[in-house]
Amino acid sequence: MARTLAFDRTRVAQQARAVFWSRGYEAASIPELEQATGLSRSSIYNSFGSKRGLFAAAVDSYLEEIVRPRLRPLREPSVQPGALKTYLGDLAETFANPGSVTAANGCLLINSANAPIASDEQVAEIIASYRSELHAALARGVQAALPDAAPHRQEVLAETLTGLVVAAFALARIVPGEAAQLLRNGVELLES
């Protein structure tokens, strides 16, 4: 008779997420993941198939618990006019706070986009999908903030803000103050 799983998959994914987010996929060792999750190597492989499978669970956890809640106001059926400004301002504040996990680690997916794991077709697809989801949310925020702007102007602004957010996440680990300033510049662009 097979043994039942005696651990919480959600919690394990969160614990692994912390390791992958701070260290990156390649640098995260199985012993570190064992220590962080409390699982043995065989339990990790039996439950998630591989280190890559555990990474996929960590990415799902990151999207559902970190990314999508922050984007939720921009994805509501009726987006408030100030939702995008609030999103950019809150994210800038997060980067400016040296004690925040986001300031210390940037974005798990943007970090992964610049690492060898991005050559994995499924990971590349997840990263591209994340960027599309981010862009769609920001575009809705632009439309709510500037409903009278020409559609082309709205799209150019949404693309520009998406690029600024991605750049801010890429810089957060190195120069969090500059990452925060990029987002403040995005607010200025929105208001000009």
XYZ file of C-alpha atoms in Angstrom:
192
model
C 0.000 0.000 0.000
C 1.364 3.440 -0.980
C 2.215 5.934 1.744
C 0.134 9.098 1.867
C 1.867 12.446 1.580
C 2.548 13.820 5.040
C 3.296 17.410 4.055
C 1.509 20.487 2.767
C 2.403 20.963 -0.933
C 1.477 24.649 -0.777
C 3.826 25.273 2.127
C 6.619 23.283 0.475
C 6.193 25.338 -2.723
C 6.406 28.539 -0.661
C 9.544 27.350 1.109
C 11.163 26.318 -2.176
C 10.055 29.624 -3.718
C 12.100 31.500 -1.126
C 15.227 29.545 -2.105
C 14.711 29.865 -5.871
C 13.802 33.559 -5.540
C 16.901 34.456 -3.573
C 19.399 32.070 -5.182
C 18.056 31.423 -8.666
C 17.229 28.027 -10.151
C 20.768 27.017 -11.025
C 22.334 28.060 -7.706
C 19.602 26.472 -5.583
C 21.044 23.142 -4.528
C 19.053 20.069 -3.608
C 20.518 20.139 -0.060
C 19.320 23.769 0.311
C 15.895 22.798 -0.956
C 15.822 19.818 1.408
C 16.702 22.072 4.329
C 14.184 24.772 3.357
C 11.302 22.387 2.727
C 12.044 19.745 5.326
C 11.712 17.092 2.612
C 14.312 14.527 1.692
C 15.698 14.352 -1.827
C 13.593 11.272 -2.528
C 10.429 13.012 -1.281
C 11.143 16.005 -3.522
C 11.623 13.715 -6.523
C 8.666 11.472 -5.667
C 6.320 14.407 -5.105
C 7.492 16.901 -7.730
C 9.301 14.681 -10.225
C 12.496 16.715 -10.206
C 14.089 19.953 -9.083
C 12.486 21.463 -12.191
C 9.068 20.219 -11.019
C 9.601 21.817 -7.609
C 10.594 25.030 -9.402
C 7.327 24.910 -11.377
C 5.380 24.612 -8.109
C 7.380 27.539 -6.686
C 6.608 29.653 -9.783
C 2.890 28.844 -9.500
C 3.055 29.874 -5.845
C 4.842 33.104 -6.796
C 2.249 34.001 -9.427
C -0.775 33.174 -7.250
C 0.462 34.641 -3.970
C 2.744 37.519 -4.973
C 2.101 38.711 -8.534
C -1.635 38.341 -9.102
C -2.773 39.869 -5.804
C -0.709 42.968 -6.611
C -2.218 43.118 -10.121
C -5.787 42.370 -8.974
C -6.991 46.030 -8.936
C -5.856 46.315 -12.568
C -7.700 43.151 -13.539
C -11.072 43.930 -11.954
C -14.079 44.207 -14.282
C -14.106 47.949 -13.601
C -10.612 49.385 -13.072
C -10.481 52.518 -10.955
C -8.816 55.557 -12.599
C -6.087 55.708 -9.946
C -5.349 51.966 -9.823
C -2.275 52.107 -12.064
C -0.770 55.051 -10.217
C -1.333 53.167 -6.953
C 0.260 50.001 -8.375
C 3.365 51.856 -9.564
C 3.629 53.894 -6.348
C 3.232 50.858 -4.090
C 5.808 48.916 -6.073
C 8.217 51.877 -5.908
C 7.744 51.965 -2.130
C 8.451 48.258 -1.942
C 11.709 48.687 -3.854
C 12.679 51.646 -1.678
C 12.246 49.500 1.458
C 15.552 47.635 1.872
C 13.879 45.098 4.166
C 11.354 43.937 1.574
C 11.763 40.563 -0.099
C 11.035 42.154 -3.475
C 13.767 44.783 -3.044
C 16.232 42.086 -1.984
C 15.305 39.563 -4.676
C 13.617 41.369 -7.568
C 11.165 39.233 -9.519
C 11.507 35.459 -9.615
C 10.413 35.343 -13.265
C 12.481 38.311 -14.515
C 15.512 36.840 -12.732
C 14.790 33.509 -14.413
C 14.491 35.199 -17.817
C 18.151 36.175 -17.521
C 19.352 32.758 -16.399
C 20.046 29.465 -18.179
C 16.695 28.046 -17.004
C 15.026 30.393 -19.528
C 16.202 28.054 -22.304
C 13.703 25.510 -20.961
C 10.755 25.834 -23.343
C 8.117 25.638 -20.601
C 9.898 28.210 -18.433
C 10.281 30.548 -21.416
C 6.557 30.177 -22.088
C 5.704 30.969 -18.446
C 7.923 34.061 -18.513
C 6.379 35.275 -21.780
C 2.900 34.632 -20.396
C 3.775 36.579 -17.239
C 4.951 39.532 -19.322
C 1.725 39.403 -21.357
C -0.357 39.268 -18.181
C 1.560 42.226 -16.749
C 1.130 44.198 -19.965
C -2.601 43.476 -20.163
C -3.109 44.629 -16.566
C -1.079 47.799 -17.103
C -2.947 48.495 -20.364
C -6.251 48.287 -18.488
C -4.819 50.685 -15.915
C -3.788 53.133 -18.628
C -7.240 52.961 -20.226
C -8.888 53.675 -16.856
C -6.492 56.533 -16.060
C -6.611 58.111 -19.523
C -9.948 57.126 -21.055
C -9.893 60.024 -23.533
C -6.395 59.345 -24.873
C -6.080 57.930 -28.379
C -5.846 54.117 -28.417
C -2.352 54.294 -29.957
C -1.161 56.599 -27.158
C -2.686 54.249 -24.570
C -0.873 51.271 -26.098
C 2.480 53.078 -26.340
C 2.164 54.146 -22.715
C 1.202 50.612 -21.623
C 4.223 49.162 -23.469
C 6.523 51.798 -21.971
C 5.231 51.194 -18.446
C 5.562 47.434 -18.900
C 9.177 47.951 -19.918
C 9.786 50.193 -16.905
C 8.307 47.633 -14.512
C 10.378 44.813 -16.031
C 13.511 46.987 -15.888
C 12.765 47.940 -12.283
C 12.470 44.285 -11.307
C 15.735 43.527 -13.105
C 17.521 46.327 -11.215
C 15.928 45.779 -7.805
C 18.621 43.469 -6.446
C 21.473 45.725 -7.533
C 20.180 49.279 -7.173
C 16.744 49.223 -5.539
C 16.651 53.027 -5.317
C 17.009 53.303 -9.083
C 14.355 50.614 -9.546
C 11.995 52.687 -7.376
C 12.838 55.812 -9.381
C 11.972 54.091 -12.656
C 8.498 53.432 -11.274
C 8.150 57.014 -10.045
C 9.107 58.095 -13.561
C 6.302 55.853 -14.803
C 3.849 57.725 -12.578
C 5.117 61.021 -14.053
C 4.623 59.673 -17.575
C 1.095 58.675 -16.678
C 0.348 62.118 -15.273
C 1.929 64.129 -18.133
